[in-house]
PDB file of C-alpha atoms in Angstrom:
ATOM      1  CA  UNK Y 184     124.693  59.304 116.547  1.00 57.00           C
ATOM      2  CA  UNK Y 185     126.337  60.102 113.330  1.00 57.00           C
ATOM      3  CA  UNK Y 186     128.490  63.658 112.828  1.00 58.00           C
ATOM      4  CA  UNK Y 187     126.014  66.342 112.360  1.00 82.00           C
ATOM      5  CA  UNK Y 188     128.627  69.161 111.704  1.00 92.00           C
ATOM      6  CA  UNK Y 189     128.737  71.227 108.133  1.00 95.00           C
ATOM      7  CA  UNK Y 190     131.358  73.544 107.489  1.00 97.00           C
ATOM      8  CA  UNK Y 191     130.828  76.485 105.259  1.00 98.00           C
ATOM      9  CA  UNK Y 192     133.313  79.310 104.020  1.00 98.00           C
ATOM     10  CA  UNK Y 193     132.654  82.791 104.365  1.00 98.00           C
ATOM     11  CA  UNK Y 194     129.941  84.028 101.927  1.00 97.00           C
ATOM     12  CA  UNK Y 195     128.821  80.323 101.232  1.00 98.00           C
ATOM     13  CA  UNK Y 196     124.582  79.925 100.920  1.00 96.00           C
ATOM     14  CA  UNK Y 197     123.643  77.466 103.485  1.00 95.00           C
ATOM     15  CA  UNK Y 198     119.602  77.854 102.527  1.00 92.00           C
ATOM     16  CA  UNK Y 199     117.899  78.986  99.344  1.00 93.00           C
ATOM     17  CA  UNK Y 200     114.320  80.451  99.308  1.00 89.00           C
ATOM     18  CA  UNK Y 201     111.734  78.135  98.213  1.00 87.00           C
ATOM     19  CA  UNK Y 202     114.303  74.518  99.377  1.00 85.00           C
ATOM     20  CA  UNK Y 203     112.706  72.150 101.362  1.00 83.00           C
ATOM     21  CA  UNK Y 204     115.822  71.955 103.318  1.00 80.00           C
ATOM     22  CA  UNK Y 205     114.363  69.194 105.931  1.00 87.00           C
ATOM     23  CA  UNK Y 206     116.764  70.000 108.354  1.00 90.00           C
ATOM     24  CA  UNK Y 207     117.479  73.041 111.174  1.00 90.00           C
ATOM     25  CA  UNK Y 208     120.682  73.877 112.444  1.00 94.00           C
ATOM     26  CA  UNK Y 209     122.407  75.244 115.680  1.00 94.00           C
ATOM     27  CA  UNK Y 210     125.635  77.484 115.263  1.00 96.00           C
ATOM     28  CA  UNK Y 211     128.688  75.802 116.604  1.00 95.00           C
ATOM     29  CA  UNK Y 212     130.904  78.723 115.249  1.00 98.00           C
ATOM     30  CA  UNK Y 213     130.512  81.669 113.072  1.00 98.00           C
ATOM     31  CA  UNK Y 214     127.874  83.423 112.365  1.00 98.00           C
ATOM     32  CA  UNK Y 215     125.004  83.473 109.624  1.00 97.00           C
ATOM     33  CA  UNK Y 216     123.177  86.311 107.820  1.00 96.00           C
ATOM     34  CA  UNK Y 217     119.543  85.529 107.254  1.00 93.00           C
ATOM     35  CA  UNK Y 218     118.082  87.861 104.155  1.00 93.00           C
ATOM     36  CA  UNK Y 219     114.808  88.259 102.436  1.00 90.00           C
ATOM     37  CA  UNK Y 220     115.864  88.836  98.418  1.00 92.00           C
ATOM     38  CA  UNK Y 221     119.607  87.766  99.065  1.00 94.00           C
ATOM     39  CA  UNK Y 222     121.661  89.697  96.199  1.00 92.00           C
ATOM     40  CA  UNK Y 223     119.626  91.795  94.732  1.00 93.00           C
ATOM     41  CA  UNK Y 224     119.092  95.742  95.357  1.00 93.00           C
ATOM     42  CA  UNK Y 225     116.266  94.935  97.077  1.00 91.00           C
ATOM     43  CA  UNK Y 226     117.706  92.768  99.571  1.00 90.00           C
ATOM     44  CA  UNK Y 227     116.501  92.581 103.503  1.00 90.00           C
ATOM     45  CA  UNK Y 228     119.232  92.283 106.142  1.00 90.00           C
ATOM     46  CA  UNK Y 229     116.763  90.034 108.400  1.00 87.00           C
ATOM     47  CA  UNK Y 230     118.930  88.953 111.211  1.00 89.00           C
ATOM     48  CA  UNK Y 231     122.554  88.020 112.223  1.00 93.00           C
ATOM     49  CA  UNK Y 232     122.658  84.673 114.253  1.00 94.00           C
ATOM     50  CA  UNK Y 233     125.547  83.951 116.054  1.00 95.00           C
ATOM     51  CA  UNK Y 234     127.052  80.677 117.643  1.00 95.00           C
ATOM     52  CA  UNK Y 235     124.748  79.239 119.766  1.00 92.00           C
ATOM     53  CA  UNK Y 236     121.491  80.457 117.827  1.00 92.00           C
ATOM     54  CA  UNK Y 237     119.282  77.974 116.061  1.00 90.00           C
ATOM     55  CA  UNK Y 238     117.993  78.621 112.121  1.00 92.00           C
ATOM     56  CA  UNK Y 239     115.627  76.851 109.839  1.00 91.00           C
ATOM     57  CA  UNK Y 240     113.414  75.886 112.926  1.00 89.00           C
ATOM     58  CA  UNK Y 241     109.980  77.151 111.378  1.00 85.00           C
ATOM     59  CA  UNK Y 242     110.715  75.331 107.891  1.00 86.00           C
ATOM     60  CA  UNK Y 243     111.840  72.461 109.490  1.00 87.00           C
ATOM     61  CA  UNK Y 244     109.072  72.080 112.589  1.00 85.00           C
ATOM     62  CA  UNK Y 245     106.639  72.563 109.629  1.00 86.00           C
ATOM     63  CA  UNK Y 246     107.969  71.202 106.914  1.00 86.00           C
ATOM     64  CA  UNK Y 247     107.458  73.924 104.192  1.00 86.00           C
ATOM     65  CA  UNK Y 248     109.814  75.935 102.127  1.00 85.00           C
ATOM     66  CA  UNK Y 249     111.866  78.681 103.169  1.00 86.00           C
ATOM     67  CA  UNK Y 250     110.960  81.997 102.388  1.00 87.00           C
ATOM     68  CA  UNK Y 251     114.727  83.702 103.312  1.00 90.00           C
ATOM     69  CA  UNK Y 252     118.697  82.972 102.445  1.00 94.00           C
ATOM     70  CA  UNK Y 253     120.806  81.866 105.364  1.00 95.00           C
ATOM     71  CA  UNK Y 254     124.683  82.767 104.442  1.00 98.00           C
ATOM     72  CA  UNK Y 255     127.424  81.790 106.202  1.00 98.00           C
ATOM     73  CA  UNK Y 256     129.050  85.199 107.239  1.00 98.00           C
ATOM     74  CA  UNK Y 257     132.194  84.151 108.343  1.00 98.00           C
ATOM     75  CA  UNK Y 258     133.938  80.188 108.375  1.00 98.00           C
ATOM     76  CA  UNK Y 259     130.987  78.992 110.127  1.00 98.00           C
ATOM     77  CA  UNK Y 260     130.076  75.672 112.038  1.00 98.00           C
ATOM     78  CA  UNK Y 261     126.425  74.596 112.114  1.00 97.00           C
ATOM     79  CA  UNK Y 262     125.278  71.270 113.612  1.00 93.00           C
ATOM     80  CA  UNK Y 263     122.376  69.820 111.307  1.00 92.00           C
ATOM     81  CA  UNK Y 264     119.830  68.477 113.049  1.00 90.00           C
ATOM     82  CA  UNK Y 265     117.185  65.872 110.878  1.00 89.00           C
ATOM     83  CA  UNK Y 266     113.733  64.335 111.246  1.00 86.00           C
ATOM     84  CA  UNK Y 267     115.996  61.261 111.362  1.00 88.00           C
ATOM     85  CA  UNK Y 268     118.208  62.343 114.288  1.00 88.00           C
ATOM     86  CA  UNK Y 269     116.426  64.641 116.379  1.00 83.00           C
ATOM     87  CA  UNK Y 270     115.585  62.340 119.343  1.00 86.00           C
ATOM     88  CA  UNK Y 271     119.206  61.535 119.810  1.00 86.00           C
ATOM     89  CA  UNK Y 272     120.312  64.857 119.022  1.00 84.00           C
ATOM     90  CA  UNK Y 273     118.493  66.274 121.762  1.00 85.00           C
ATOM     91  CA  UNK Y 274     118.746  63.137 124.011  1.00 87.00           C
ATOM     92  CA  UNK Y 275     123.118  63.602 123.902  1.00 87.00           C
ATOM     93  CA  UNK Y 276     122.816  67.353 124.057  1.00 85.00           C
ATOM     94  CA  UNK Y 277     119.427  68.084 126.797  1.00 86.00           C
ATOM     95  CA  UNK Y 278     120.514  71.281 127.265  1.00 86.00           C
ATOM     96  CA  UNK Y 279     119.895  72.169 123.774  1.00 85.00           C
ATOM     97  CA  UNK Y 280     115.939  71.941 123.775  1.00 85.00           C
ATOM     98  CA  UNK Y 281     116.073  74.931 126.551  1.00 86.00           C
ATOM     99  CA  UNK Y 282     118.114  76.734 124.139  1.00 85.00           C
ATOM    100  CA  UNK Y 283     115.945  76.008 121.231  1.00 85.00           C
ATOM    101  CA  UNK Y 284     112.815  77.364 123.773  1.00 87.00           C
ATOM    102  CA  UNK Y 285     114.678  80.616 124.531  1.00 87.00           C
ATOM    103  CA  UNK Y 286     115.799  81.346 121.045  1.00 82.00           C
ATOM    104  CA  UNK Y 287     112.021  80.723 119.426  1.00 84.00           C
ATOM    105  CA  UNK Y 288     110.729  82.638 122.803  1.00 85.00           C
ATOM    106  CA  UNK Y 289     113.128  85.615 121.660  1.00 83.00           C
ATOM    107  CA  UNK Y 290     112.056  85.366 118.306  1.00 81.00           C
ATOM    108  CA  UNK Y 291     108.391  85.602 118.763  1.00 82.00           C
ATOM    109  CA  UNK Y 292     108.713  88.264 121.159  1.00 81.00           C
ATOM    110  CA  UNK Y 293     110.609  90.391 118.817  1.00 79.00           C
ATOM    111  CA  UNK Y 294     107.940  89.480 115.810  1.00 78.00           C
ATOM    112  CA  UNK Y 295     105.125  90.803 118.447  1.00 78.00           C
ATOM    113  CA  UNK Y 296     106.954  93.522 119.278  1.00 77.00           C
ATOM    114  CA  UNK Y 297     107.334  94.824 115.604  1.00 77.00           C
ATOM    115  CA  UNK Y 298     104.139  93.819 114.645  1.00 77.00           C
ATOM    116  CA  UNK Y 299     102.419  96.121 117.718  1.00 73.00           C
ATOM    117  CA  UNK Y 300     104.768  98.809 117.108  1.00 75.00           C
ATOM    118  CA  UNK Y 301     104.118  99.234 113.198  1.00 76.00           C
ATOM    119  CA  UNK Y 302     100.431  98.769 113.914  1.00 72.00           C
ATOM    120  CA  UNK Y 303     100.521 100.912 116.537  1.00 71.00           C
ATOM    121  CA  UNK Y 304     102.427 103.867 114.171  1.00 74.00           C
ATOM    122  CA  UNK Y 305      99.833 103.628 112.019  1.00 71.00           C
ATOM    123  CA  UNK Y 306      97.125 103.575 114.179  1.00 69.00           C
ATOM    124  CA  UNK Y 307      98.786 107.107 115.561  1.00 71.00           C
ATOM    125  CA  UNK Y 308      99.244 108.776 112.955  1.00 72.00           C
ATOM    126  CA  UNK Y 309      97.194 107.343 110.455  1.00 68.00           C
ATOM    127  CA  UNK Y 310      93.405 108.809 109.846  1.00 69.00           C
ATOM    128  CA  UNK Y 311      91.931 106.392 112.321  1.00 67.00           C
ATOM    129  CA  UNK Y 312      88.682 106.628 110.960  1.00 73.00           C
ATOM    130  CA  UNK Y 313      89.329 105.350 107.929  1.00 74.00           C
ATOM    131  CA  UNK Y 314      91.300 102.809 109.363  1.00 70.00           C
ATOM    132  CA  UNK Y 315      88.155 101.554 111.442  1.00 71.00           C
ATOM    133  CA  UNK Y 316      85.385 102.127 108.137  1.00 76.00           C
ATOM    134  CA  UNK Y 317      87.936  99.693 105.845  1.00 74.00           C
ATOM    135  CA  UNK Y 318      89.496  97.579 108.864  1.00 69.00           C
ATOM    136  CA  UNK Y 319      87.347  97.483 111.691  1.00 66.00           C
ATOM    137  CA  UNK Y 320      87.910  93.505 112.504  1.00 70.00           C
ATOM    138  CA  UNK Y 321      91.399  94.241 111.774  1.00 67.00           C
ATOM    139  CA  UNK Y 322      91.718  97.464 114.193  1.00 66.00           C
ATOM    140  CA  UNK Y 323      89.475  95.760 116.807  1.00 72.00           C
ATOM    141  CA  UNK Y 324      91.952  92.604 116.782  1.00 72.00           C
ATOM    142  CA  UNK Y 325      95.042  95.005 117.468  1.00 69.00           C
ATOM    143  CA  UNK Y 326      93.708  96.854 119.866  1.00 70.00           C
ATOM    144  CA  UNK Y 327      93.126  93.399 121.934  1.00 73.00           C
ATOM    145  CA  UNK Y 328      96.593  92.389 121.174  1.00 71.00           C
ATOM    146  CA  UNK Y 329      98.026  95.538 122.077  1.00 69.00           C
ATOM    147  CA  UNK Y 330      96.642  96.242 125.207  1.00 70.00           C
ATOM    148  CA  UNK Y 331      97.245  92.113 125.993  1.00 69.00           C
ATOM    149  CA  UNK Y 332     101.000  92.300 125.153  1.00 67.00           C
ATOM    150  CA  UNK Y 333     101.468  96.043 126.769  1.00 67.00           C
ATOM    151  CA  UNK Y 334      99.966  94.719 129.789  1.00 67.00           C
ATOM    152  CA  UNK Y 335     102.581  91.357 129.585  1.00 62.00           C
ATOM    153  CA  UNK Y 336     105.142  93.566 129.188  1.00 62.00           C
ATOM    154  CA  UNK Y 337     104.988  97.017 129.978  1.00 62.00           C
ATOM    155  CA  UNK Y 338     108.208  98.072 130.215  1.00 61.00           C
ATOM    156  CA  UNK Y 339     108.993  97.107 126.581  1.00 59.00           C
ATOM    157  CA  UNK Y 340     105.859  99.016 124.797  1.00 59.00           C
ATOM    158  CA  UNK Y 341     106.180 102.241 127.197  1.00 59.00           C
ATOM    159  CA  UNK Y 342     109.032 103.943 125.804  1.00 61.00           C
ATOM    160  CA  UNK Y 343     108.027 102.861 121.916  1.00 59.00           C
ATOM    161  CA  UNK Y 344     104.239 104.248 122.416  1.00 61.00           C
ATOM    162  CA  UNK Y 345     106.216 107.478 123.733  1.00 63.00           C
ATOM    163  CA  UNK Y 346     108.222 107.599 120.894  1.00 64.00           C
ATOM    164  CA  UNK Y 347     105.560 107.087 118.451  1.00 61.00           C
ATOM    165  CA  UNK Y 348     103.387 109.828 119.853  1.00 63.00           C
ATOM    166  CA  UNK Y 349     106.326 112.269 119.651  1.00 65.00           C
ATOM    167  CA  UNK Y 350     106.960 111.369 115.980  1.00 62.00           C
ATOM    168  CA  UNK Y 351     103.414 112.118 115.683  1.00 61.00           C
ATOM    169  CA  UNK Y 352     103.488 115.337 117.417  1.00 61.00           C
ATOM    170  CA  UNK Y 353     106.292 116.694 115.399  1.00 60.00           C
ATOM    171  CA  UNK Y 354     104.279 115.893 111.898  1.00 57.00           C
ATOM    172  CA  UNK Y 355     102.305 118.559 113.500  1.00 49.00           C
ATOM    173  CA  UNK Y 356      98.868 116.960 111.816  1.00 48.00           C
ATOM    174  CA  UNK Y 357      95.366 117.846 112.711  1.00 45.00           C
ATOM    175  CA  UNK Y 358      94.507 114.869 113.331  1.00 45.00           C
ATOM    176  CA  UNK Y 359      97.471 114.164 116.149  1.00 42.00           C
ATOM    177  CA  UNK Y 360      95.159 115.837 118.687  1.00 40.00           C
ATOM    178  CA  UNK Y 361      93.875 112.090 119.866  1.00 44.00           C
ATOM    179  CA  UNK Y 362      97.507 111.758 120.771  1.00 42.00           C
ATOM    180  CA  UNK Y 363      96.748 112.935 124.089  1.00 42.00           C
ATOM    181  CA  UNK Y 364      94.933 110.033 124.604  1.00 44.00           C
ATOM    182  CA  UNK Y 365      96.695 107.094 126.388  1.00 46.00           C
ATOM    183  CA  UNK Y 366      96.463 103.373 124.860  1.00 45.00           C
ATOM    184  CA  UNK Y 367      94.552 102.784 127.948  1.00 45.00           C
ATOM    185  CA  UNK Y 368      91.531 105.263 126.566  1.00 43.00           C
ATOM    186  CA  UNK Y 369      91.497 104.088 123.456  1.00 42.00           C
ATOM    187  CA  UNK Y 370      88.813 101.470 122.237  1.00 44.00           C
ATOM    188  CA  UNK Y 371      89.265  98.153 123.183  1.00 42.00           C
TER     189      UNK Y 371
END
């Protein structure tokens, strides 16, 4: 198999928004900031990956465009993996597609997680009624999804939903009296 390593210096774009970069990479060394609107005031601070962590997997699985900058933080090491070599990649280095599984597995749990928790905000302190008269498919959905994920994980949605209620509380609105309610009671 041919050298898959790329070196970039601190600061250096690795991925543009909107390439079809047709390749994904795995941190050797370094570390990469991943940003929505890279350099502008408006800029996102998305994630820091670190050596070991994988980036450009959804782009690259699917092969659409990237919607984020990857920058090289530091002097940073990235193996480049390619429609081309990814049998043998994986075939020298097995122990790579568990990582690649455990990094996408953390990833989509902390998308779910942020998704529930912002929906859940809102569905707290926001006029619920309203909510159900211009969204009920989309409130009926969440509540399935909420109450599915809570009960996959319950320790990570207890302490947020207890937060969220406080927050609530503390806004000291009328409407915060359903608060009492547990996610349990509320419409499924």
């Amino acid at each position: 198999m041919p050298n898959t390593e790329k070196r970039f210096k601190k600061g250096e774009i690795i991925c543009r928004p909107k390439e079809m970069v047709m390749s994904m990479y795995n941190i050797l060394y370094g570390s990469v900031g991943i940003y929505f609107d890279y350099g502008t005031p408006e800029q996102v601070d998305v994630v820091t990956l670190r050596e070991g962590d994988f980036f450009n997997v959804i782009s690259f699985l699917e092969s659409r465009q990237r919607n984020t900058t990857a920058v090289a933080l530091e002097n940073t090491i990235v193996s480049e993996i390619t429609y081309d070599n990814f049998s043998a990649y994986f075939r020298e280095k097995p122990a790579k597609i568990m990582s690649l599984l455990q990094h996408m597995s953390a990833r989509m749990r902390q998308m779910q997680k942020a998704y529930v928790d912002t929906c859940h905000a809102l569905e707290l302190c926001g006029d619920k009624e309203k909510l159900a008269a211009e969204h009920g498919d989309w409130v009926e959905s969440h509540n399935r999804t909420y109450n599915l994920l809570r009960a996959m994980f319950p320790t990570l949605y207890h302490e947020e939903e207890r937060k969220a209620q406080e927050l609530c509380r503390a806004e000291s609105d009328p409407q915060t009296a359903m608060l009492n309610t547990t996610a349990a009671e509320r419409p499924q």
